[in-house]
Amino acid sequence: MSSQGLLTEMQTLGEKLLFKLQNLPKADPVEIVFFCVVLLFIVTVLLLMIVACSCCCYSCCGCDERPDHRRKAQVRPTAH
């Protein structure tokens, strides 16, 4: 998908969301609940992605100022 196609798709999705938000006060209570559940799901997924990425970057990039625990110790043969 080209970048122009992606921008068009995101704009269409944003317009649909705006249309739903504008018609929300006139909607049935069931539709309002479903919309809130979907919105809560999206926010939860985004929040979990942010937390996972920040924890991963924090431990991988050396921001925690601990020695790199992923390095393996060299094994030397024992002398007989």
mmCIF file of N, CA and C in Angstrom:
data_model
loop_
_atom_site.group_PDB
_atom_site.id
_atom_site.type_symbol
_atom_site.label_atom_id
_atom_site.label_comp_id
_atom_site.label_asym_id
_atom_site.label_seq_id
_atom_site.Cartn_x
_atom_site.Cartn_y
_atom_site.Cartn_z
ATOM 1 N N MET A 1 0.847 -1.172 0.000
ATOM 2 C CA MET A 1 0.000 0.000 0.000
ATOM 3 C C MET A 1 0.891 1.231 0.000
ATOM 4 N N SER A 2 0.607 2.147 -0.865
ATOM 5 C CA SER A 2 1.419 3.362 -0.949
ATOM 6 C C SER A 2 1.087 4.302 0.203
ATOM 7 N N SER A 3 1.944 5.266 0.402
ATOM 8 C CA SER A 3 1.725 6.203 1.503
ATOM 9 C C SER A 3 0.471 7.047 1.252
ATOM 10 N N GLN A 4 0.199 7.365 -0.006
ATOM 11 C CA GLN A 4 -1.007 8.134 -0.327
ATOM 12 C C GLN A 4 -2.266 7.313 -0.023
ATOM 13 N N GLY A 5 -2.218 6.026 -0.345
ATOM 14 C CA GLY A 5 -3.348 5.147 -0.037
ATOM 15 C C GLY A 5 -3.569 5.015 1.456
ATOM 16 N N LEU A 6 -2.465 4.953 2.200
ATOM 17 C CA LEU A 6 -2.566 4.854 3.650
ATOM 18 C C LEU A 6 -3.163 6.128 4.241
ATOM 19 N N LEU A 7 -2.718 7.271 3.743
ATOM 20 C CA LEU A 7 -3.264 8.544 4.230
ATOM 21 C C LEU A 7 -4.749 8.662 3.917
ATOM 22 N N THR A 8 -5.140 8.235 2.725
ATOM 23 C CA THR A 8 -6.556 8.273 2.353
ATOM 24 C C THR A 8 -7.380 7.360 3.253
ATOM 25 N N GLU A 9 -6.850 6.164 3.526
ATOM 26 C CA GLU A 9 -7.554 5.220 4.390
ATOM 27 C C GLU A 9 -7.687 5.761 5.815
ATOM 28 N N MET A 10 -6.630 6.380 6.327
ATOM 29 C CA MET A 10 -6.692 6.958 7.672
ATOM 30 C C MET A 10 -7.671 8.135 7.717
ATOM 31 N N GLN A 11 -7.711 8.930 6.656
ATOM 32 C CA GLN A 11 -8.647 10.045 6.611
ATOM 33 C C GLN A 11 -10.083 9.543 6.571
ATOM 34 N N THR A 12 -10.335 8.500 5.807
ATOM 35 C CA THR A 12 -11.678 7.909 5.738
ATOM 36 C C THR A 12 -12.086 7.348 7.091
ATOM 37 N N LEU A 13 -11.156 6.678 7.757
ATOM 38 C CA LEU A 13 -11.442 6.124 9.079
ATOM 39 C C LEU A 13 -11.722 7.231 10.091
ATOM 40 N N GLY A 14 -10.954 8.322 10.030
ATOM 41 C CA GLY A 14 -11.181 9.460 10.910
ATOM 42 C C GLY A 14 -12.525 10.120 10.666
ATOM 43 N N GLU A 15 -12.928 10.229 9.399
ATOM 44 C CA GLU A 15 -14.234 10.810 9.081
ATOM 45 C C GLU A 15 -15.365 9.939 9.601
ATOM 46 N N LYS A 16 -15.217 8.617 9.491
ATOM 47 C CA LYS A 16 -16.240 7.705 10.020
ATOM 48 C C LYS A 16 -16.351 7.839 11.537
ATOM 49 N N LEU A 17 -15.205 7.946 12.208
ATOM 50 C CA LEU A 17 -15.206 8.100 13.662
ATOM 51 C C LEU A 17 -15.854 9.420 14.068
ATOM 52 N N LEU A 18 -15.534 10.478 13.340
ATOM 53 C CA LEU A 18 -16.141 11.779 13.622
ATOM 54 C C LEU A 18 -17.649 11.741 13.403
ATOM 55 N N PHE A 19 -18.084 11.065 12.349
ATOM 56 C CA PHE A 19 -19.517 10.930 12.079
ATOM 57 C C PHE A 19 -20.213 10.173 13.209
ATOM 58 N N LYS A 20 -19.565 9.092 13.693
ATOM 59 C CA LYS A 20 -20.142 8.335 14.813
ATOM 60 C C LYS A 20 -20.231 9.192 16.072
ATOM 61 N N LEU A 21 -19.180 9.983 16.328
ATOM 62 C CA LEU A 21 -19.193 10.842 17.518
ATOM 63 C C LEU A 21 -20.264 11.915 17.426
ATOM 64 N N GLN A 22 -20.488 12.460 16.223
ATOM 65 C CA GLN A 22 -21.509 13.486 16.059
ATOM 66 C C GLN A 22 -22.908 12.915 16.227
ATOM 67 N N ASN A 23 -23.109 11.665 15.832
ATOM 68 C CA ASN A 23 -24.428 11.039 15.944
ATOM 69 C C ASN A 23 -24.615 10.272 17.247
ATOM 70 N N LEU A 24 -23.639 10.282 18.118
ATOM 71 C CA LEU A 24 -23.727 9.527 19.361
ATOM 72 C C LEU A 24 -24.844 10.011 20.292
ATOM 73 N N PRO A 25 -25.077 11.321 20.431
ATOM 74 C CA PRO A 25 -26.183 11.734 21.324
ATOM 75 C C PRO A 25 -27.555 11.258 20.864
ATOM 76 N N LYS A 26 -27.730 10.999 19.566
ATOM 77 C CA LYS A 26 -29.015 10.541 19.044
ATOM 78 C C LYS A 26 -29.097 9.024 18.959
ATOM 79 N N ALA A 27 -28.055 8.316 19.344
ATOM 80 C CA ALA A 27 -27.996 6.869 19.174
ATOM 81 C C ALA A 27 -28.747 6.147 20.283
ATOM 82 N N ASP A 28 -29.012 4.877 20.038
ATOM 83 C CA ASP A 28 -29.634 4.021 21.050
ATOM 84 C C ASP A 28 -28.643 3.780 22.183
ATOM 85 N N PRO A 29 -29.141 3.500 23.377
ATOM 86 C CA PRO A 29 -28.226 3.224 24.494
ATOM 87 C C PRO A 29 -27.311 2.024 24.230
ATOM 88 N N VAL A 30 -27.826 1.025 23.523
ATOM 89 C CA VAL A 30 -27.010 -0.157 23.222
ATOM 90 C C VAL A 30 -25.841 0.231 22.311
ATOM 91 N N GLU A 31 -26.107 1.085 21.328
ATOM 92 C CA GLU A 31 -25.059 1.521 20.420
ATOM 93 C C GLU A 31 -24.010 2.357 21.152
ATOM 94 N N ILE A 32 -24.444 3.152 22.102
ATOM 95 C CA ILE A 32 -23.502 3.947 22.899
ATOM 96 C C ILE A 32 -22.595 3.039 23.724
ATOM 97 N N VAL A 33 -23.171 1.996 24.322
ATOM 98 C CA VAL A 33 -22.390 1.058 25.123
ATOM 99 C C VAL A 33 -21.382 0.321 24.248
ATOM 100 N N PHE A 34 -21.820 -0.138 23.074
ATOM 101 C CA PHE A 34 -20.912 -0.833 22.170
ATOM 102 C C PHE A 34 -19.780 0.079 21.715
ATOM 103 N N PHE A 35 -20.090 1.315 21.440
ATOM 104 C CA PHE A 35 -19.074 2.267 21.011
ATOM 105 C C PHE A 35 -18.061 2.494 22.135
ATOM 106 N N CYS A 36 -18.541 2.622 23.352
ATOM 107 C CA CYS A 36 -17.636 2.823 24.499
ATOM 108 C C CYS A 36 -16.759 1.595 24.735
ATOM 109 N N VAL A 37 -17.316 0.403 24.549
ATOM 110 C CA VAL A 37 -16.540 -0.826 24.738
ATOM 111 C C VAL A 37 -15.441 -0.914 23.688
ATOM 112 N N VAL A 38 -15.772 -0.625 22.437
ATOM 113 C CA VAL A 38 -14.766 -0.655 21.371
ATOM 114 C C VAL A 38 -13.700 0.399 21.626
ATOM 115 N N LEU A 39 -14.101 1.588 22.037
ATOM 116 C CA LEU A 39 -13.149 2.655 22.333
ATOM 117 C C LEU A 39 -12.242 2.269 23.502
ATOM 118 N N LEU A 40 -12.807 1.665 24.533
ATOM 119 C CA LEU A 40 -12.021 1.208 25.676
ATOM 120 C C LEU A 40 -11.029 0.125 25.268
ATOM 121 N N PHE A 41 -11.447 -0.781 24.387
ATOM 122 C CA PHE A 41 -10.554 -1.830 23.899
ATOM 123 C C PHE A 41 -9.371 -1.230 23.138
ATOM 124 N N ILE A 42 -9.643 -0.272 22.272
ATOM 125 C CA ILE A 42 -8.579 0.358 21.493
ATOM 126 C C ILE A 42 -7.600 1.082 22.408
ATOM 127 N N VAL A 43 -8.110 1.819 23.372
ATOM 128 C CA VAL A 43 -7.247 2.547 24.307
ATOM 129 C C VAL A 43 -6.409 1.570 25.135
ATOM 130 N N THR A 44 -6.998 0.465 25.556
ATOM 131 C CA THR A 44 -6.269 -0.526 26.347
ATOM 132 C C THR A 44 -5.134 -1.150 25.539
ATOM 133 N N VAL A 45 -5.411 -1.505 24.296
ATOM 134 C CA VAL A 45 -4.375 -2.099 23.450
ATOM 135 C C VAL A 45 -3.236 -1.110 23.219
ATOM 136 N N LEU A 46 -3.565 0.141 22.934
ATOM 137 C CA LEU A 46 -2.525 1.144 22.733
ATOM 138 C C LEU A 46 -1.704 1.368 23.999
ATOM 139 N N LEU A 47 -2.358 1.414 25.137
ATOM 140 C CA LEU A 47 -1.650 1.594 26.398
ATOM 141 C C LEU A 47 -0.726 0.420 26.692
ATOM 142 N N LEU A 48 -1.196 -0.800 26.455
ATOM 143 C CA LEU A 48 -0.350 -1.975 26.684
ATOM 144 C C LEU A 48 0.832 -2.003 25.728
ATOM 145 N N MET A 49 0.637 -1.560 24.488
ATOM 146 C CA MET A 49 1.747 -1.495 23.541
ATOM 147 C C MET A 49 2.785 -0.478 23.992
ATOM 148 N N ILE A 50 2.342 0.652 24.496
ATOM 149 C CA ILE A 50 3.269 1.678 24.976
ATOM 150 C C ILE A 50 4.055 1.167 26.179
ATOM 151 N N VAL A 51 3.375 0.507 27.100
ATOM 152 C CA VAL A 51 4.056 -0.033 28.284
ATOM 153 C C VAL A 51 5.053 -1.115 27.884
ATOM 154 N N ALA A 52 4.657 -2.004 26.981
ATOM 155 C CA ALA A 52 5.560 -3.080 26.552
ATOM 156 C C ALA A 52 6.777 -2.516 25.834
ATOM 157 N N CYS A 53 6.565 -1.568 24.958
ATOM 158 C CA CYS A 53 7.688 -0.985 24.220
ATOM 159 C C CYS A 53 8.619 -0.209 25.145
ATOM 160 N N SER A 54 8.050 0.521 26.092
ATOM 161 C CA SER A 54 8.906 1.282 26.995
ATOM 162 C C SER A 54 9.707 0.364 27.909
ATOM 163 N N CYS A 55 9.104 -0.728 28.372
ATOM 164 C CA CYS A 55 9.841 -1.678 29.214
ATOM 165 C C CYS A 55 10.929 -2.374 28.418
ATOM 166 N N CYS A 56 10.639 -2.737 27.183
ATOM 167 C CA CYS A 56 11.620 -3.405 26.340
ATOM 168 C C CYS A 56 12.782 -2.460 26.033
ATOM 169 N N CYS A 57 12.468 -1.236 25.660
ATOM 170 C CA CYS A 57 13.523 -0.269 25.356
ATOM 171 C C CYS A 57 14.334 0.072 26.596
ATOM 172 N N TYR A 58 13.689 0.120 27.724
ATOM 173 C CA TYR A 58 14.380 0.447 28.972
ATOM 174 C C TYR A 58 15.410 -0.621 29.312
ATOM 175 N N SER A 59 15.055 -1.884 29.124
ATOM 176 C CA SER A 59 15.985 -2.948 29.483
ATOM 177 C C SER A 59 17.006 -3.217 28.390
ATOM 178 N N CYS A 60 16.667 -3.013 27.132
ATOM 179 C CA CYS A 60 17.596 -3.320 26.033
ATOM 180 C C CYS A 60 18.597 -2.202 25.777
ATOM 181 N N CYS A 61 18.218 -0.976 25.962
ATOM 182 C CA CYS A 61 19.075 0.153 25.605
ATOM 183 C C CYS A 61 20.050 0.534 26.705
ATOM 184 N N GLY A 62 20.016 -0.150 27.818
ATOM 185 C CA GLY A 62 20.951 0.142 28.892
ATOM 186 C C GLY A 62 20.553 1.342 29.719
ATOM 187 N N CYS A 63 19.309 1.683 29.706
ATOM 188 C CA CYS A 63 18.854 2.845 30.464
ATOM 189 C C CYS A 63 18.793 2.546 31.956
ATOM 190 N N ASP A 64 18.807 1.287 32.313
ATOM 191 C CA ASP A 64 18.699 0.937 33.725
ATOM 192 C C ASP A 64 20.050 0.911 34.424
ATOM 193 N N GLU A 65 21.148 1.185 33.713
ATOM 194 C CA GLU A 65 22.500 1.308 34.248
ATOM 195 C C GLU A 65 22.962 0.062 35.001
ATOM 196 N N ARG A 66 22.496 -1.073 34.579
ATOM 197 C CA ARG A 66 22.962 -2.337 35.134
ATOM 198 C C ARG A 66 23.873 -2.988 34.109
ATOM 199 N N PRO A 67 24.764 -3.831 34.549
ATOM 200 C CA PRO A 67 25.587 -4.537 33.569
ATOM 201 C C PRO A 67 24.708 -5.417 32.691
ATOM 202 N N ASP A 68 25.168 -5.627 31.495
ATOM 203 C CA ASP A 68 24.399 -6.415 30.544
ATOM 204 C C ASP A 68 24.358 -7.867 31.003
ATOM 205 N N HIS A 69 23.197 -8.306 31.437
ATOM 206 C CA HIS A 69 23.048 -9.650 31.964
ATOM 207 C C HIS A 69 22.855 -10.676 30.855
ATOM 208 N N ARG A 70 22.799 -10.219 29.609
ATOM 209 C CA ARG A 70 22.607 -11.144 28.505
ATOM 210 C C ARG A 70 23.926 -11.749 28.033
ATOM 211 N N ARG A 71 25.039 -11.185 28.443
ATOM 212 C CA ARG A 71 26.329 -11.731 28.023
ATOM 213 C C ARG A 71 26.555 -13.076 28.691
ATOM 214 N N LYS A 72 27.080 -13.991 27.920
ATOM 215 C CA LYS A 72 27.333 -15.319 28.461
ATOM 216 C C LYS A 72 28.768 -15.388 28.992
ATOM 217 N N ALA A 73 28.918 -16.093 30.054
ATOM 218 C CA ALA A 73 30.255 -16.286 30.627
ATOM 219 C C ALA A 73 31.028 -17.265 29.751
ATOM 220 N N GLN A 74 32.323 -17.015 29.614
ATOM 221 C CA GLN A 74 33.143 -17.930 28.831
ATOM 222 C C GLN A 74 33.423 -19.174 29.656
ATOM 223 N N VAL A 75 33.281 -20.295 28.989
ATOM 224 C CA VAL A 75 33.537 -21.565 29.650
ATOM 225 C C VAL A 75 34.916 -22.027 29.249
ATOM 226 N N ARG A 76 35.754 -22.297 30.251
ATOM 227 C CA ARG A 76 37.120 -22.760 29.991
ATOM 228 C C ARG A 76 37.247 -24.212 30.415
ATOM 229 N N PRO A 77 37.991 -24.968 29.653
ATOM 230 C CA PRO A 77 38.166 -26.381 30.041
ATOM 231 C C PRO A 77 38.992 -26.480 31.317
ATOM 232 N N THR A 78 38.708 -27.474 32.098
ATOM 233 C CA THR A 78 39.463 -27.666 33.333
ATOM 234 C C THR A 78 40.741 -28.436 33.024
ATOM 235 N N ALA A 79 41.805 -28.098 33.729
ATOM 236 C CA ALA A 79 43.082 -28.797 33.532
ATOM 237 C C ALA A 79 43.106 -30.047 34.388
ATOM 238 N N HIS A 80 43.583 -31.149 33.810
ATOM 239 C CA HIS A 80 43.659 -32.415 34.562
ATOM 240 C C HIS A 80 45.057 -32.665 35.008
#
